[in-house]
């Protein structure tokens, strides 16, 4: 169909939600028990769609680039997540209303209230408001919002609000607290005062083992398991760099206020890649394939100015100008773009937003989110961060396990460096139980520190050290210790790799595709269609016997056997509903093809193949029709190309 | 290879464990942090093997039988698992040593100590002991077991122990306590006394949401999510019965004492089917396909007699004799058998053990476990239970949601039954706030209860009721209530389906296959081979350039491009190791095929194809070789058949 016919009717979120619910793409988990916010179950079509997206992801990333797929546990002991920083930092800011007991996520609260005030201002000025589609969820909350009145804002205030909203992802808790105070934001339902924002850790906690002593969490991301196995993975890869691991699995975040359906949930499927790369060489061998891919960027500079204009450039240009930090990052942005558009994302509703300096994790050197535009706004669906050497370094330091790459140098190099020489025989008796700690302390000094210590030793005959785990100062005299500048020939270079991490939130991607591919037939706005690409559609073919005449039954069996043998997922609809009704049902399910069995099939074995979006039909032998379905679904052929050997077929009013 | 050559060397568990570790099939999770018992990560080959087994499972069960796959959350609120019985019953029995703080799982403790005593008895009598292979894990524990001495047991005691061991899965906590007392079982390490067994709930607990008020658990099985969605699934299936749902996902059990590697872990992948069936008709439409499948059964009668002889029968015979309760259960046992043998289970080490009456859940009407024999004994890998209507009934009762099937009767039937007729106008004023509860109580009476009440009403002019939620007795007079036998014509039959549940523990199956398919070449016991079937092997093809001569590099690229296009998973090994060494490495990885590139490839494009188990080689064009690989891997062709168009090829000492 043409884009024009797909946009005849305005998109209505409520209509989409009804279809998704009616066809059981997904539904609130434990619904008969009243449900639990932020938990959803996928029904058969949603589950099949998800499985096909995952299968495509696996082929696009893992197989195409020989990544090492792993499967790590979700249960994670406290110590690991303490080291990674999650115990201390993985939190959102929440405000309590002490009177009602309600809890609000601080940034969402500010966002919601300022948006409402802006809307009220426009209304008071008589401007037309483009009414945002509202989900049941939002309606419910809105009922409670007493504050929305059509009040004009003072001069400049509206602009100030817009600037704040453009930067909303970048504020710290205290900054949010200041905004709440400055703009006099209260409990929207009651107008009551709120406590200042406090941190709430988003990890689900549990106890491992019968003693209850070992504290653990459900992982908040899949990355840590991959980092911890780094050395084993490097060995699997025959010690060669660069390489990537990948993991597809569930993660968990105890959201303060889950909302917006699949977009903010407490349990979600992720697909994460950890690409390990030489920090001194972040070129990518296949960058040529990415260079000319044109993307729409929202760089940090634009956002920091409180604006949101997009910059359209090729990946090559973006890397050359330094806007995107390095080739590998740029390569992955292009691969992400190709993946998303392959599975049904509308490229005109996809942008790459760079994290602002104050929003980025302190260890990251650059970070871009692939954001998809939905009726909820622009949604972060894929993150692509350069995590530098942070994770491997902190785990290595905590566990004393080396997590490094050792590479033979092409030619030996001569280096001058300071080295520590200890008289071990004397060291033990002198420092006793602290001997190990003192040695370790000396071994871990940087070249710069050693230079200072060497001077100290030369000038005063001793060094005075603060050694971790040892009380008081430690003095080491020149009888026990030498620090000298020596010349060495080195054959091996040792380094901690940096990590580029493309991280996909699968549920958010699936929901965005629903919005991007949902439309209604021009002739009837209630006949909606979900134009999922054949590659990822839950079912590829609906088999429709024209009637339930007994003569057609053996043909149905023959056709389903052939489809099963060809491994093409199908469903049969031999209900008594009209052909048109049966196809309408499957248009909602996103089934791209229909095979109709009629009385001519008995005569000559031919069947009709119908395409969902155009409702075009062609006719041919069963084998030819199945071949066309496979060619279009799995080899990406266009309809016209895939069906060129089949005969166009017209019916009077098939869709009635 | 012949079976004989595969059994030249005795199976050594330690050797297998070393291979699995060296090739990173799996490893203890968080190993650099010292690990956490019962948590394992799968490395690349383990993860790929698992993915292939899951893919095969999906095709074998879901696609083949049009099952409805769903994906439900792991986080589960308290109330759901309270209703299902898990909060109260999902527990193991543990004994504490108050002095040392150690915790033992009661049944494991009894098993271990009695086995040790039997071994000591045999040794004391000079009998040869077939030494069981010991894992590191077991060795560690054994070091602590002070009790193992070679002491002769009194007459009859050995036999008594054996009887207990054959029934070990059937004892309750108090029964285990009695055994511990009777046989004077103490802490094996110290000889110290143990507290009597107490229950320990195996679910991991957590709190959902920021208030900390909503208690939840990680699901201990995937079944409950499927049950709760029953009505939606029935609708997806156009209200037709029977049908099945399926779920592949992780479950969690906080094991008291995880042991035996992948066999008893705290987080594990399951694949579960819930087949919903008419309780009055458990025939299966495809039973004919299962009837002649011959299985080895261990029925409950044999076990209850303290014995363990197997009964070999066809599924048809087992169902006809009533040993297996019904056709649907029998059908699934045959399907399970076919699946397991397809993915590499040795059929001679597979048996179906029936649960004993005291071991089966109280609601189950029959239950069979597919058990696989390993060096740890017979291990339950698949359960296949008839759960009756238990789950749907308890959830329906708790939530007041109907979970039933309504079927048009082929012909209307006339039934006589008691019906309750209430004078609603008078009911409200009389019973006020209790009116609803009294009405509900009356509406829920069975036909038998109504008959009794009708008699009471007729004889005394009133009925006296105990109504839940209402204090004291409730009297209802005949002015308010009529109970009469009436004749009705019914067009619809309403029933709660029964559930047949095949439930697969994927990790246990994977480990058992490792043991079943691991062997060493007759000429060298250190050259071990993992004969995973090509269908599920992690990688299908190893590409081996004969040398790293520059002329061969473009050919390697050409071949890998062709394999990638054909979607055949492969690895390249262009290291400088000898061909033999490179193949040996991949024999351990279970890679079934090798493609060698040599200097003849430059001349005529031909390559050599090598088969892992026989080390046979054939030669042909690249296209022909890839076609052979696909035919054997995905279409199940034998080597001789798949390679019949290729030329046998001999090398002098390829494997050197």
mmCIF file of C-alpha atoms in Angstrom, chain A residues 171-316:
data_model
loop_
_atom_site.group_PDB
_atom_site.id
_atom_site.type_symbol
_atom_site.label_atom_id
_atom_site.label_comp_id
_atom_site.label_asym_id
_atom_site.label_seq_id
_atom_site.Cartn_x
_atom_site.Cartn_y
_atom_site.Cartn_z
ATOM 1 C CA UNK A 171 19.270 16.447 36.425
ATOM 2 C CA UNK A 172 20.633 15.043 39.671
ATOM 3 C CA UNK A 173 18.368 14.393 42.673
ATOM 4 C CA UNK A 174 19.223 17.633 44.464
ATOM 5 C CA UNK A 175 18.696 19.548 41.195
ATOM 6 C CA UNK A 176 15.263 17.952 40.853
ATOM 7 C CA UNK A 177 14.576 18.911 44.463
ATOM 8 C CA UNK A 178 15.526 22.507 43.652
ATOM 9 C CA UNK A 179 13.193 22.511 40.626
ATOM 10 C CA UNK A 180 10.336 21.134 42.734
ATOM 11 C CA UNK A 181 10.860 23.907 45.222
ATOM 12 C CA UNK A 182 11.429 26.639 42.649
ATOM 13 C CA UNK A 183 8.314 25.770 40.641
ATOM 14 C CA UNK A 184 6.247 24.927 43.687
ATOM 15 C CA UNK A 185 5.451 21.400 42.558
ATOM 16 C CA UNK A 186 3.198 19.432 44.918
ATOM 17 C CA UNK A 187 1.265 16.167 44.925
ATOM 18 C CA UNK A 188 -0.799 16.682 41.757
ATOM 19 C CA UNK A 189 -3.801 14.885 43.222
ATOM 20 C CA UNK A 190 -4.054 16.682 46.541
ATOM 21 C CA UNK A 191 -1.827 19.724 46.291
ATOM 22 C CA UNK A 192 -0.102 18.469 49.434
ATOM 23 C CA UNK A 193 3.611 19.018 50.105
ATOM 24 C CA UNK A 194 6.274 16.473 49.151
ATOM 25 C CA UNK A 195 9.452 15.442 50.931
ATOM 26 C CA UNK A 196 12.694 16.273 49.099
ATOM 27 C CA UNK A 197 13.854 13.563 46.646
ATOM 28 C CA UNK A 198 15.676 10.575 48.139
ATOM 29 C CA UNK A 199 17.447 7.781 46.312
ATOM 30 C CA UNK A 200 15.675 4.453 45.823
ATOM 31 C CA UNK A 201 17.808 1.544 44.624
ATOM 32 C CA UNK A 202 16.135 -0.166 41.684
ATOM 33 C CA UNK A 203 17.483 -3.660 42.225
ATOM 34 C CA UNK A 204 15.314 -6.488 43.510
ATOM 35 C CA UNK A 205 16.983 -7.979 46.547
ATOM 36 C CA UNK A 206 16.853 -11.569 47.754
ATOM 37 C CA UNK A 207 18.778 -14.023 49.933
ATOM 38 C CA UNK A 208 20.691 -16.946 48.422
ATOM 39 C CA UNK A 209 20.942 -20.247 50.316
ATOM 40 C CA UNK A 210 19.203 -21.627 53.394
ATOM 41 C CA UNK A 211 21.139 -19.572 55.935
ATOM 42 C CA UNK A 212 19.768 -16.273 54.570
ATOM 43 C CA UNK A 213 23.259 -14.760 54.993
ATOM 44 C CA UNK A 214 24.250 -14.300 51.346
ATOM 45 C CA UNK A 215 22.589 -11.198 49.958
ATOM 46 C CA UNK A 216 21.911 -11.155 46.231
ATOM 47 C CA UNK A 217 20.056 -9.174 43.585
ATOM 48 C CA UNK A 218 18.358 -9.861 40.304
ATOM 49 C CA UNK A 219 20.683 -8.416 37.691
ATOM 50 C CA UNK A 220 19.723 -4.952 36.475
ATOM 51 C CA UNK A 221 21.566 -5.519 33.163
ATOM 52 C CA UNK A 222 23.241 -8.530 31.573
ATOM 53 C CA UNK A 223 26.664 -6.927 31.212
ATOM 54 C CA UNK A 224 28.357 -7.937 34.474
ATOM 55 C CA UNK A 225 28.228 -11.672 33.722
ATOM 56 C CA UNK A 226 29.996 -11.010 30.451
ATOM 57 C CA UNK A 227 32.714 -8.926 32.093
ATOM 58 C CA UNK A 228 33.382 -11.515 34.786
ATOM 59 C CA UNK A 229 33.963 -14.175 32.116
ATOM 60 C CA UNK A 230 36.279 -11.950 30.088
ATOM 61 C CA UNK A 231 39.422 -14.053 30.463
ATOM 62 C CA UNK A 232 37.635 -17.294 29.530
ATOM 63 C CA UNK A 233 36.089 -15.618 26.507
ATOM 64 C CA UNK A 234 39.409 -14.228 25.357
ATOM 65 C CA UNK A 235 40.787 -17.769 25.516
ATOM 66 C CA UNK A 236 37.774 -19.086 23.533
ATOM 67 C CA UNK A 237 38.678 -16.534 20.897
ATOM 68 C CA UNK A 238 42.240 -17.878 20.711
ATOM 69 C CA UNK A 239 43.488 -14.727 22.511
ATOM 70 C CA UNK A 240 42.627 -12.548 19.513
ATOM 71 C CA UNK A 241 41.356 -8.976 19.710
ATOM 72 C CA UNK A 242 38.997 -7.296 19.112
ATOM 73 C CA UNK A 243 36.074 -9.615 19.854
ATOM 74 C CA UNK A 244 32.575 -9.366 21.252
ATOM 75 C CA UNK A 245 30.419 -11.373 23.585
ATOM 76 C CA UNK A 246 26.634 -11.225 23.557
ATOM 77 C CA UNK A 247 23.833 -12.198 25.898
ATOM 78 C CA UNK A 248 20.082 -12.357 25.411
ATOM 79 C CA UNK A 249 18.139 -12.568 28.651
ATOM 80 C CA UNK A 250 15.887 -11.012 31.222
ATOM 81 C CA UNK A 251 16.882 -8.180 33.543
ATOM 82 C CA UNK A 252 14.973 -6.555 36.357
ATOM 83 C CA UNK A 253 14.409 -3.031 37.661
ATOM 84 C CA UNK A 254 12.134 -2.268 40.551
ATOM 85 C CA UNK A 255 10.683 0.850 38.922
ATOM 86 C CA UNK A 256 9.164 3.404 41.274
ATOM 87 C CA UNK A 257 6.192 4.100 39.033
ATOM 88 C CA UNK A 258 5.913 1.745 36.062
ATOM 89 C CA UNK A 259 3.840 3.298 33.308
ATOM 90 C CA UNK A 260 3.362 3.483 29.560
ATOM 91 C CA UNK A 261 2.679 -0.231 29.014
ATOM 92 C CA UNK A 262 5.700 -2.120 27.721
ATOM 93 C CA UNK A 263 7.916 0.969 27.821
ATOM 94 C CA UNK A 264 8.702 0.978 31.531
ATOM 95 C CA UNK A 265 8.451 -2.437 33.124
ATOM 96 C CA UNK A 266 10.012 -4.273 36.021
ATOM 97 C CA UNK A 267 11.108 -7.408 34.162
ATOM 98 C CA UNK A 268 12.310 -7.153 30.579
ATOM 99 C CA UNK A 269 14.211 -8.904 27.862
ATOM 100 C CA UNK A 270 17.550 -7.396 26.860
ATOM 101 C CA UNK A 271 20.089 -8.246 24.211
ATOM 102 C CA UNK A 272 23.512 -6.882 25.044
ATOM 103 C CA UNK A 273 26.829 -6.905 23.241
ATOM 104 C CA UNK A 274 30.163 -6.233 24.905
ATOM 105 C CA UNK A 275 32.688 -5.478 22.203
ATOM 106 C CA UNK A 276 36.211 -5.565 23.656
ATOM 107 C CA UNK A 277 38.640 -3.316 21.855
ATOM 108 C CA UNK A 278 42.182 -2.018 22.119
ATOM 109 C CA UNK A 279 41.918 1.423 23.811
ATOM 110 C CA UNK A 280 44.629 2.715 21.485
ATOM 111 C CA UNK A 281 42.974 1.463 18.334
ATOM 112 C CA UNK A 282 39.210 1.803 18.102
ATOM 113 C CA UNK A 283 39.121 1.460 14.347
ATOM 114 C CA UNK A 284 36.779 -1.218 13.026
ATOM 115 C CA UNK A 285 37.779 -3.607 10.214
ATOM 116 C CA UNK A 286 34.322 -3.346 8.593
ATOM 117 C CA UNK A 287 33.876 0.401 9.019
ATOM 118 C CA UNK A 288 33.692 0.796 5.224
ATOM 119 C CA UNK A 289 30.278 -0.886 5.340
ATOM 120 C CA UNK A 290 29.030 1.747 7.790
ATOM 121 C CA UNK A 291 30.659 4.872 6.373
ATOM 122 C CA UNK A 292 27.902 5.912 3.979
ATOM 123 C CA UNK A 293 24.949 5.087 6.193
ATOM 124 C CA UNK A 294 23.007 8.293 6.812
ATOM 125 C CA UNK A 295 21.652 8.798 10.327
ATOM 126 C CA UNK A 296 19.759 11.499 12.214
ATOM 127 C CA UNK A 297 21.763 12.643 15.240
ATOM 128 C CA UNK A 298 20.836 14.734 18.268
ATOM 129 C CA UNK A 299 24.277 15.657 19.644
ATOM 130 C CA UNK A 300 24.857 16.737 23.219
ATOM 131 C CA UNK A 301 25.757 20.319 22.336
ATOM 132 C CA UNK A 302 22.302 20.923 20.895
ATOM 133 C CA UNK A 303 20.605 19.512 23.999
ATOM 134 C CA UNK A 304 22.825 21.387 26.401
ATOM 135 C CA UNK A 305 21.616 24.540 24.690
ATOM 136 C CA UNK A 306 18.079 23.399 25.569
ATOM 137 C CA UNK A 307 17.254 22.636 21.908
ATOM 138 C CA UNK A 308 16.326 19.530 19.948
ATOM 139 C CA UNK A 309 17.129 19.993 16.238
ATOM 140 C CA UNK A 310 18.501 16.918 14.491
ATOM 141 C CA UNK A 311 21.734 16.801 12.505
ATOM 142 C CA UNK A 312 21.584 14.506 9.476
ATOM 143 C CA UNK A 313 24.957 13.081 8.502
ATOM 144 C CA UNK A 314 26.672 9.941 7.343
ATOM 145 C CA UNK A 315 28.424 7.853 9.952
ATOM 146 C CA UNK A 316 31.689 8.611 8.176
#
